């Protein structure tokens, strides 16, 4: 591993460890409510169990197990009939018991797979394991002291670990977004990364392309946004590649990401690694899940983003891109599907385009989600149909769409009320043509003398006189007829 190689010849090898909080009503082993730790009063949802008082007994939350099984099934895992909770021992103030209840040698699920989309098509990423554990409390550090909020202590946490199958930063991002999308589809996690409900750690190494060996890796902790993950992994791949190119060795260590400096920083080396002294949790029975329960849960799984994506391409004829952006969010996908039912003659591709461009930009600028807005699938579909039939211009329709989003209503009435209908009436257009011709005698004369580019200028003037709302094809016909008559005179 000491041979030196040019940087460009090394390829990244990346494995992810993902922690996702489960959106159950109560915590993993007690009856305390799971609350939003960014807004609830500190330590307002705690009891003797989740603060680790001696003499208390944990009880497994059935809902958390069900949610974990939903995820395991969506990731195509084998689910163990019997899995074992274990104590992971370490000392830290956010962990009042002095151990975390987790799963170690016998996890709930193993050997799964998640397909990701890359520039070259689809790629399977193997899932090594999915297991249940409990979250820790949250520390807040100040100059002279630190404070602890135990609201998060004991919140059900799912750990998802991949095999080292990710071969680029793009693949890491694609995997992370797809996994987040699945967790949201399954209603087991809100996906609010800024609230820390999904957290990533990346294991990174590099190797010569074509090689199957795994080289020494580093582990970057606490990557709490996609942006930070991409920056940190890119930096780390480059840092390791340089080291090897210079004939040096990568040290196996745990790293943190310094956002300000834009570098990874060593936190502890392999020699300092924790020995967690795992042993089976004596206060809990083995977790036994019967196959009929698994099948029951399987039958309630929704169509997943990946399946929708493929169906949109194959059955509805969307482009790969449009299918991907519509399928990524369940609320958007369901809205799209309801919209295309309404006007069977309307092209789904056109609807998908309106949703993924104009509606997305309204959603981006708004604090509302689609479900909170007043826009209905029927209104969306009717509006796109009006544009399609040439009754309203695309730019007017955008204005109407905002109105529909904020206040609702019927697109056709809004178009009429706003005076936004396209003018198709020939006599109305003829009056505008006559006016424009009368007001531009010099340009008309030049046109008649053979300066043909002035034709477009005159079309522009008529469109302007119509406030952009005249049907352009009719304007051209009427204007051409009128000019032809003038030429004959
Ligand atoms: P630990 O539990 O000590 O963190 P594991 O061997 O279970 O270590 O691996 C954790 C993660 O690291 C997994 O996602 C795995 O795919 C990844 N990984 C293991 N070896 C490598 C390597 N050489 N390069 C990149 N990732 C790796
Ligand atoms: Mg690890
Ligand atoms: Zn509690």
Coordinates of C-alpha atoms and ligand atoms in Angstrom, one line a residue:
X1 CA 0.0 0.0 0.0
X2 CA 3.0 2.3 0.1
X3 CA 3.5 2.4 -3.7
X4 CA 3.0 6.0 -4.9
X5 CA 0.5 6.6 -7.7
X6 CA -0.6 9.7 -9.6
X7 CA -3.7 11.2 -7.9
X8 CA -6.0 10.8 -10.9
X9 CA -5.6 7.1 -11.0
X10 CA -7.1 6.5 -7.5
X11 CA -10.8 5.8 -7.1
X12 CA -12.9 6.5 -4.0
X13 CA -14.4 3.7 -1.9
X14 CA -17.1 4.9 0.4
X15 CA -19.4 3.3 3.0
X16 CA -22.1 5.2 4.8
X17 CA -23.5 4.8 8.3
X18 CA -26.8 6.5 8.6
X19 CA -28.8 7.3 11.8
X20 CA -32.5 8.1 11.4
X21 CA -34.8 9.0 14.2
X22 CA -38.1 7.2 14.0
X23 CA -41.3 9.2 14.1
X24 CA -43.1 7.1 16.7
X25 CA -45.4 8.8 19.3
X26 CA -43.4 7.5 22.3
X27 CA -39.7 6.8 22.9
X28 CA -37.9 3.4 22.3
X29 CA -38.1 2.0 25.8
X30 CA -40.5 4.2 27.8
X31 CA -43.8 6.1 27.4
X32 CA -42.3 9.6 27.0
X33 CA -43.5 11.5 24.0
X34 CA -41.1 12.0 21.1
X35 CA -41.0 15.8 20.8
X36 CA -39.3 18.2 18.4
X37 CA -36.0 18.8 20.2
X38 CA -35.5 22.1 18.4
X39 CA -38.7 23.7 19.8
X40 CA -39.9 21.8 22.9
X41 CA -38.9 23.1 26.4
X42 CA -35.6 21.3 27.4
X43 CA -36.2 18.2 29.6
X44 CA -39.9 18.4 29.3
X45 CA -40.4 14.9 27.9
X46 CA -38.3 12.7 30.2
X47 CA -38.8 10.0 32.9
X48 CA -36.8 7.7 35.1
X49 CA -36.2 5.2 32.3
X50 CA -34.9 7.6 29.6
X51 CA -32.7 9.4 32.2
X52 CA -31.2 6.1 33.2
X53 CA -32.3 5.9 36.9
X54 CA -31.2 2.7 38.6
X55 CA -33.8 0.0 39.1
X56 CA -36.0 0.9 36.1
X57 CA -36.8 -1.5 33.3
X58 CA -37.0 -0.8 29.5
X59 CA -40.0 -2.0 27.4
X60 CA -39.6 -2.4 23.6
X61 CA -41.8 0.0 21.6
X62 CA -43.7 -2.2 19.1
X63 CA -44.3 0.8 16.7
X64 CA -40.6 1.4 16.5
X65 CA -40.0 -2.2 15.5
X66 CA -42.7 -2.0 12.9
X67 CA -41.2 1.2 11.5
X68 CA -37.8 -0.5 11.4
X69 CA -39.3 -3.5 9.5
X70 CA -40.9 -1.1 7.0
X71 CA -37.5 0.4 6.2
X72 CA -35.8 -3.0 6.2
X73 CA -38.4 -4.3 3.6
X74 CA -38.0 -1.2 1.5
X75 CA -34.3 -1.8 1.5
X76 CA -34.8 -5.4 0.4
X77 CA -33.2 -6.8 3.6
X78 CA -33.4 -10.2 5.2
X79 CA -35.2 -9.8 8.5
X80 CA -34.1 -11.9 11.4
X81 CA -36.8 -13.7 13.2
X82 CA -34.8 -13.3 16.4
X83 CA -32.6 -10.3 17.0
X84 CA -30.9 -9.3 20.2
X85 CA -30.5 -5.9 22.0
X86 CA -27.1 -5.3 23.4
X87 CA -25.4 -2.8 25.7
X88 CA -22.9 -0.6 24.1
X89 CA -20.9 0.7 27.1
X90 CA -19.2 4.1 27.1
X91 CA -19.2 7.1 29.3
X92 CA -20.5 10.5 28.2
X93 CA -22.8 13.0 29.8
X94 CA -25.4 12.8 27.1
X95 CA -25.8 9.1 27.9
X96 CA -27.1 8.9 31.5
X97 CA -27.1 5.1 31.8
X98 CA -23.5 4.8 30.8
X99 CA -24.5 2.5 28.0
X100 CA -26.7 2.8 24.9
X101 CA -29.1 0.0 24.1
X102 CA -28.3 -1.1 20.5
X103 CA -28.1 -4.2 18.4
X104 CA -24.7 -5.7 17.7
X105 CA -24.1 -9.3 16.6
X106 CA -27.7 -10.1 15.8
X107 CA -29.3 -7.1 14.1
X108 CA -32.9 -6.8 13.0
X109 CA -32.0 -6.9 9.3
X110 CA -29.1 -7.6 7.0
X111 CA -28.1 -8.1 3.4
X112 CA -30.2 -5.5 1.7
X113 CA -29.9 -3.3 -1.4
X114 CA -30.8 0.1 -2.5
X115 CA -30.6 1.1 -6.2
X116 CA -29.2 4.5 -7.0
X117 CA -29.3 6.4 -10.2
X118 CA -26.0 7.7 -11.6
X119 CA -25.0 9.3 -14.8
X120 CA -24.5 5.8 -16.2
X121 CA -27.8 4.4 -15.2
X122 CA -28.7 2.3 -12.1
X123 CA -26.3 0.9 -9.6
X124 CA -27.0 -1.4 -6.6
X125 CA -25.6 -0.4 -3.3
X126 CA -25.6 -3.2 -0.8
X127 CA -27.0 -2.6 2.7
X128 CA -24.9 -4.4 5.3
X129 CA -27.3 -4.0 8.2
X130 CA -30.3 -2.2 9.7
X131 CA -30.7 -2.2 13.4
X132 CA -32.6 -0.5 16.2
X133 CA -31.1 1.6 19.0
X134 CA -31.9 4.6 21.2
X135 CA -30.7 8.2 20.7
X136 CA -28.7 10.0 23.3
X137 CA -29.4 13.4 24.9
X138 CA -28.2 16.6 23.4
X139 CA -25.4 18.7 24.9
X140 CA -25.2 22.5 24.6
X141 CA -21.8 24.0 25.3
X142 CA -21.2 27.4 26.7
X143 CA -18.0 29.2 27.7
X144 CA -18.0 28.1 31.3
X145 CA -20.4 25.2 31.4
X146 CA -22.5 22.8 29.3
X147 CA -26.2 22.0 29.5
X148 CA -28.0 18.8 28.7
X149 CA -31.5 18.2 27.2
X150 CA -32.7 14.7 27.7
X151 CA -35.7 15.1 25.4
X152 CA -33.9 13.2 22.7
X153 CA -32.6 10.6 25.1
X154 CA -34.3 7.3 24.3
X155 CA -35.8 8.4 21.0
X156 CA -36.0 5.4 18.6
X157 CA -33.1 5.4 16.2
X158 CA -32.5 3.3 13.2
X159 CA -28.9 2.7 12.1
X160 CA -28.5 1.8 8.4
X161 CA -25.0 0.7 7.3
X162 CA -23.9 0.2 3.7
X163 CA -21.2 -2.0 2.2
X164 CA -18.3 0.1 0.8
X165 CA -20.0 0.2 -2.6
X166 CA -20.1 3.9 -3.2
X167 CA -17.5 4.9 -5.8
X168 CA -17.9 8.7 -6.0
X169 CA -19.2 11.8 -4.2
X170 CA -22.1 11.8 -6.7
X171 CA -23.1 8.3 -5.7
X172 CA -22.9 9.2 -2.0
X173 CA -25.3 12.1 -2.7
X174 CA -27.6 10.0 -4.8
X175 CA -27.7 7.3 -2.1
X176 CA -28.4 9.8 0.6
X177 CA -31.2 11.6 -1.2
X178 CA -32.8 8.4 -2.3
X179 CA -32.7 7.0 1.3
X180 CA -34.2 10.2 2.7
X181 CA -36.9 10.1 0.1
X182 CA -37.8 6.5 1.1
X183 CA -37.9 7.3 4.8
X184 CA -40.3 10.1 4.1
X185 CA -42.5 7.9 1.8
X186 CA -42.7 5.3 4.6
X187 CA -43.8 8.0 7.1
X188 CA -41.1 6.9 9.5
X189 CA -39.0 10.1 9.4
X190 CA -39.7 13.8 8.6
X191 CA -36.5 14.2 6.6
X192 CA -35.8 17.5 8.4
X193 CA -32.0 17.3 8.2
X194 CA -31.6 20.8 9.8
X195 CA -33.3 19.3 12.9
X196 CA -30.8 16.5 12.9
X197 CA -33.4 13.7 12.4
X198 CA -31.1 12.0 9.8
X199 CA -27.3 12.0 10.4
X200 CA -24.6 10.6 8.2
X201 CA -21.1 9.3 8.8
X202 CA -18.9 8.5 5.8
X203 CA -16.1 5.9 5.8
X204 CA -13.7 6.8 3.0
X205 CA -10.7 5.2 1.4
X206 CA -9.1 5.3 -2.0
X207 CA -7.6 2.6 -4.2
X208 CA -6.3 2.0 -7.8
X209 CA -9.2 1.5 -10.2
X210 CA -10.0 -2.2 -10.9
X211 CA -8.6 -3.3 -7.6
X212 CA -10.9 -5.2 -5.2
X213 CA -8.7 -4.6 -2.1
X214 CA -10.0 -2.3 0.6
X215 CA -7.4 0.2 1.7
X216 CA -7.1 2.0 5.1
X217 CA -10.1 4.1 5.7
X218 CA -11.0 7.1 7.8
X219 CA -14.4 7.8 9.2
X220 CA -15.9 11.3 9.1
X221 CA -18.5 11.9 11.8
X222 CA -21.5 14.2 12.0
X223 CA -22.2 15.1 8.4
X224 CA -25.6 16.7 9.0
X225 CA -26.5 18.1 5.6
X226 CA -26.0 16.9 2.0
X227 CA -23.9 20.0 1.3
X228 CA -21.5 19.3 4.1
X229 CA -21.3 15.6 3.3
X230 CA -20.4 16.4 -0.3
X231 CA -17.7 18.9 0.7
X232 CA -16.2 16.7 3.4
X233 CA -16.1 13.5 1.4
X234 CA -14.6 15.3 -1.6
X235 CA -12.0 16.9 0.6
X236 CA -11.1 13.6 2.2
X237 CA -10.8 11.7 -1.1
X238 CA -8.4 14.3 -2.3
X239 CA -6.4 14.4 0.9
X240 CA -5.9 10.6 0.9
X241 CA -5.1 10.6 -2.8
X242 CA -2.4 13.2 -2.3
X243 CA -0.9 11.3 0.7
X244 CA -0.7 8.1 -1.4
X245 CA 0.7 10.0 -4.4
X246 CA 3.4 11.3 -2.1
X247 CA 4.2 7.8 -1.0
X248 CA 2.7 8.3 2.5
X249 CA 0.1 6.2 4.3
X250 CA -3.4 7.0 5.3
X251 CA -3.9 6.6 9.0
X252 CA -7.0 4.9 10.2
X253 CA -8.8 7.5 12.3
X254 CA -12.0 9.2 13.2
X255 CA -12.4 12.7 11.7
X256 CA -14.6 15.7 12.2
X257 CA -15.4 18.3 9.5
X258 CA -14.4 21.9 10.1
X259 CA -16.9 23.8 8.0
X260 CA -15.1 27.2 8.4
X261 CA -11.7 25.9 7.4
X262 CA -13.1 23.5 4.9
X263 CA -11.0 20.6 6.2
X264 CA -11.3 17.3 8.0
X265 CA -9.7 17.2 11.5
X266 CA -8.5 14.1 13.4
X267 CA -10.5 13.3 16.5
X268 CA -9.1 10.0 17.5
X269 CA -6.8 7.3 16.0
X270 CA -7.4 3.6 15.8
X271 CA -5.4 3.0 19.0
X272 CA -7.7 5.4 20.9
X273 CA -10.8 3.7 19.5
X274 CA -13.4 2.8 22.1
X275 CA -13.9 -0.7 23.4
X276 CA -17.6 -0.8 23.9
X277 CA -17.6 -4.1 25.8
X278 CA -20.9 -5.1 24.1
X279 CA -23.0 -7.7 25.9
X280 CA -26.6 -8.8 25.5
X281 CA -29.0 -6.5 27.3
X282 CA -30.1 -8.4 30.4
X283 CA -33.3 -6.3 30.9
X284 CA -34.8 -7.1 27.5
X285 CA -36.0 -10.3 26.0
X286 CA -34.8 -11.3 22.5
X287 CA -36.8 -9.4 19.8
X288 CA -38.9 -12.0 18.0
X289 CA -40.7 -11.0 14.8
X290 CA -43.0 -13.6 13.2
X291 CA -43.1 -13.9 9.5
X292 CA -46.9 -13.2 9.4
X293 CA -46.3 -9.9 11.0
X294 CA -43.6 -9.1 8.4
X295 CA -45.9 -10.0 5.6
X296 CA -48.7 -7.9 7.1
X297 CA -46.3 -4.9 7.2
X298 CA -45.1 -5.7 3.6
X299 CA -48.7 -5.5 2.4
X300 CA -49.1 -2.0 3.7
X301 CA -45.9 -0.6 2.0
X302 CA -46.7 2.3 -0.4
X303 CA -45.4 2.3 -3.9
X304 CA -41.8 3.6 -3.4
X305 CA -40.1 6.4 -5.2
X306 CA -37.9 4.1 -7.3
X307 CA -41.0 2.1 -8.5
X308 CA -42.9 5.3 -9.3
X309 CA -39.9 6.6 -11.2
X310 CA -39.8 3.6 -13.4
X311 CA -43.6 3.5 -13.9
X312 CA -43.7 7.2 -14.8
X313 CA -41.1 6.5 -17.6
X314 CA -42.6 3.2 -18.8
X315 CA -46.3 3.7 -18.5
X316 CA -46.8 7.5 -18.6
X317 CA -43.9 8.4 -20.9
X318 CA -42.2 11.0 -18.7
X319 CA -38.5 11.7 -19.3
X320 CA -36.1 10.2 -16.9
X321 CA -35.5 13.6 -15.3
X322 CA -39.1 14.6 -14.9
X323 CA -40.0 11.1 -13.6
X324 CA -37.2 11.4 -11.0
X325 CA -38.1 14.8 -9.7
X326 CA -41.8 14.1 -9.5
X327 CA -41.3 10.7 -7.8
X328 CA -38.9 12.0 -5.2
X329 CA -41.5 13.5 -2.9
X330 CA -44.6 11.5 -2.1
X331 CA -46.9 14.5 -1.8
X332 CA -45.8 15.8 -5.2
X333 CA -46.1 12.3 -6.8
X334 CA -49.6 11.9 -5.4
X335 CA -50.6 15.4 -6.6
X336 CA -49.2 14.6 -10.1
X337 CA -51.1 11.3 -10.3
X338 CA -54.4 12.9 -9.2
X339 CA -53.9 15.7 -11.7
X340 CA -53.3 13.5 -14.7
X341 CA -56.6 11.6 -13.9
X342 CA -58.6 14.7 -14.4
X343 CA -58.1 15.7 -18.1
X344 CA -57.3 12.5 -20.0
X345 CA -56.4 14.5 -23.1
X346 CA -53.7 16.5 -21.4
X347 CA -50.1 15.4 -21.8
X348 CA -48.7 14.2 -18.5
X349 CA -45.3 15.5 -19.7
X350 CA -46.7 19.0 -19.8
X351 CA -48.2 18.7 -16.4
X352 CA -45.0 17.3 -15.0
X353 CA -43.1 20.2 -16.5
X354 CA -45.5 22.7 -14.9
X355 CA -45.1 21.0 -11.6
X356 CA -41.4 20.6 -11.7
X357 CA -40.6 24.1 -12.8
X358 CA -43.3 26.7 -11.9
X359 CA -44.9 24.9 -9.0
X360 CA -41.5 24.0 -7.6
X361 CA -40.4 27.6 -7.7
X362 CA -43.5 28.7 -5.9
X363 CA -42.9 26.0 -3.3
X364 CA -39.3 27.1 -2.9
X365 CA -40.3 30.7 -2.2
X366 CA -43.2 29.8 0.1
X367 CA -43.2 28.6 3.7
X368 CA -46.1 26.3 2.8
X369 CA -45.9 22.7 1.7
X370 CA -48.1 21.5 -1.2
X371 CA -50.6 19.9 1.2
X372 CA -51.0 23.2 3.1
X373 CA -51.6 25.2 0.0
X374 CA -55.0 25.9 -1.6
X375 CA -54.0 24.4 -5.0
X376 CA -56.0 21.3 -6.0
X377 CA -55.0 18.7 -8.6
X378 CA -58.1 19.8 -10.6
X379 CA -57.1 23.4 -10.6
X380 CA -53.5 22.6 -11.7
X381 CA -54.7 20.3 -14.5
X382 CA -57.4 22.8 -15.7
X383 CA -54.8 25.6 -15.8
X384 CA -52.3 23.6 -17.8
X385 CA -55.1 22.6 -20.2
X386 CA -56.0 26.3 -20.7
X387 CA -52.4 27.0 -21.7
X388 CA -52.4 23.9 -23.9
X389 CA -55.5 25.1 -25.7
X390 CA -54.0 28.5 -26.3
X391 CA -56.6 30.2 -24.0
X392 CA -54.0 31.8 -21.8
X393 CA -50.3 32.6 -22.2
X394 CA -47.7 30.8 -20.1
X395 CA -46.7 34.0 -18.4
X396 CA -50.3 34.8 -17.4
X397 CA -50.8 31.2 -16.2
X398 CA -47.9 31.6 -13.8
X399 CA -49.6 34.6 -12.2
X400 CA -52.8 32.5 -11.9
X401 CA -50.9 29.6 -10.5
X402 CA -49.6 31.7 -7.6
X403 CA -53.1 32.9 -6.9
X404 CA -54.4 29.3 -6.9
X405 CA -51.6 28.2 -4.6
X406 CA -52.3 31.0 -2.1
X407 CA -56.0 31.4 -2.3
X408 CA -57.4 28.6 -4.5
X409 CA -60.2 29.1 -6.9
X410 CA -61.1 28.1 -10.5
X411 CA -58.5 28.8 -13.1
X412 CA -61.0 29.7 -15.9
X413 CA -62.8 32.3 -13.6
X414 CA -59.5 33.7 -12.5
X415 CA -58.3 34.1 -16.1
X416 CA -61.6 35.9 -17.0
X417 CA -61.5 38.1 -13.9
X418 CA -58.0 39.1 -14.6
X419 CA -58.7 39.8 -18.2
X420 CA -56.0 37.3 -19.2
X421 CA -57.8 35.3 -21.9
X422 CA -56.0 35.2 -25.2
X423 CA -57.7 37.4 -27.8
X424 CA -58.7 35.3 -30.8
X425 CA -61.5 37.5 -32.1
X426 CA -60.4 38.6 -35.7
X427 CA -62.3 41.8 -35.7
X428 CA -60.7 42.9 -32.4
X429 CA -57.3 42.0 -33.7
X430 CA -58.0 43.7 -37.0
X431 CA -58.8 46.9 -35.1
X432 CA -55.4 46.7 -33.4
X433 CA -53.7 46.0 -36.7
X434 CA -55.3 49.1 -38.3
X435 CA -54.3 51.2 -35.4
X436 CA -50.6 50.0 -35.5
X437 CA -50.4 50.5 -39.2
X438 CA -51.9 54.0 -38.9
X439 CA -49.4 54.9 -36.1
X440 CA -46.3 53.6 -38.1
X441 CA -46.6 54.9 -41.6
X442 CA -42.9 55.1 -42.2
X443 CA -42.2 51.5 -41.1
X444 CA -45.2 50.3 -43.2
X445 CA -43.9 52.1 -46.2
X446 CA -40.4 50.6 -45.8
X447 CA -41.9 47.2 -45.5
X448 CA -43.9 47.7 -48.6
X449 CA -40.7 48.9 -50.3
X450 CA -39.1 45.5 -49.6
X451 CA -37.6 45.7 -46.1
X452 CA -39.1 42.4 -45.0
X453 CA -37.6 42.4 -41.4
X454 CA -40.0 45.2 -40.6
X455 CA -42.8 42.6 -40.7
X456 CA -41.7 41.1 -37.3
X457 CA -41.5 44.7 -35.9
X458 CA -45.1 45.3 -36.9
X459 CA -46.2 41.9 -35.4
X460 CA -44.4 43.0 -32.2
X461 CA -46.3 46.3 -32.1
X462 CA -49.6 44.5 -32.5
X463 CA -48.8 42.1 -29.7
X464 CA -47.8 45.0 -27.6
X465 CA -51.1 46.8 -28.3
X466 CA -52.8 43.6 -27.2
X467 CA -50.9 43.5 -23.9
X468 CA -49.2 40.3 -25.1
X469 CA -52.6 38.5 -25.0
X470 CA -53.4 38.2 -28.7
X471 CA -53.2 34.8 -30.4
X472 CA -49.9 35.2 -32.3
X473 CA -50.9 33.0 -35.3
X474 CA -54.1 35.1 -35.8
X475 CA -52.2 38.3 -35.5
X476 CA -49.8 37.2 -38.2
X477 CA -52.6 36.1 -40.5
X478 CA -54.6 39.4 -40.1
X479 CA -51.5 41.5 -40.4
X480 CA -50.3 39.7 -43.6
X481 CA -53.7 40.1 -45.2
X482 CA -53.9 43.7 -44.3
X483 CA -50.4 44.5 -45.6
X484 CA -51.1 42.5 -48.8
X485 CA -54.1 44.6 -49.5
X486 CA -52.1 47.8 -48.9
X487 CA -49.5 46.5 -51.4
X488 CA -52.2 46.0 -54.0
X489 CA -53.5 49.5 -53.7
Ligands
LIG1 P1 -17.1 0.1 12.3 O1 -18.3 -0.6 12.9 O2 -15.9 0.0 13.1 O3 -17.4 1.5 12.0 P2 -17.4 -1.5 9.9 O4 -16.3 -2.4 9.4 O5 -18.6 -2.1 10.4 O6 -16.7 -0.6 11.0 O7 -17.7 -0.5 8.7 C1 -18.4 0.6 8.9 C2 -18.6 1.3 7.5 O8 -17.4 1.4 6.9 C3 -19.4 0.4 6.6 O9 -20.3 1.3 5.9 C4 -18.4 -0.1 5.6 O10 -19.0 -0.3 4.3 C5 -17.4 1.0 5.6 N1 -16.0 0.5 5.2 C6 -15.4 -0.6 5.7 N2 -14.2 -0.6 5.2 C7 -14.0 0.4 4.3 C8 -13.0 0.9 3.5 N3 -11.8 0.3 3.4 N4 -13.2 2.0 2.7 C9 -14.4 2.6 2.8 N5 -15.4 2.2 3.6 C10 -15.2 1.1 4.4
LIG2 MG1 -18.3 3.2 12.3
LIG3 ZN1 -38.9 8.4 29.3

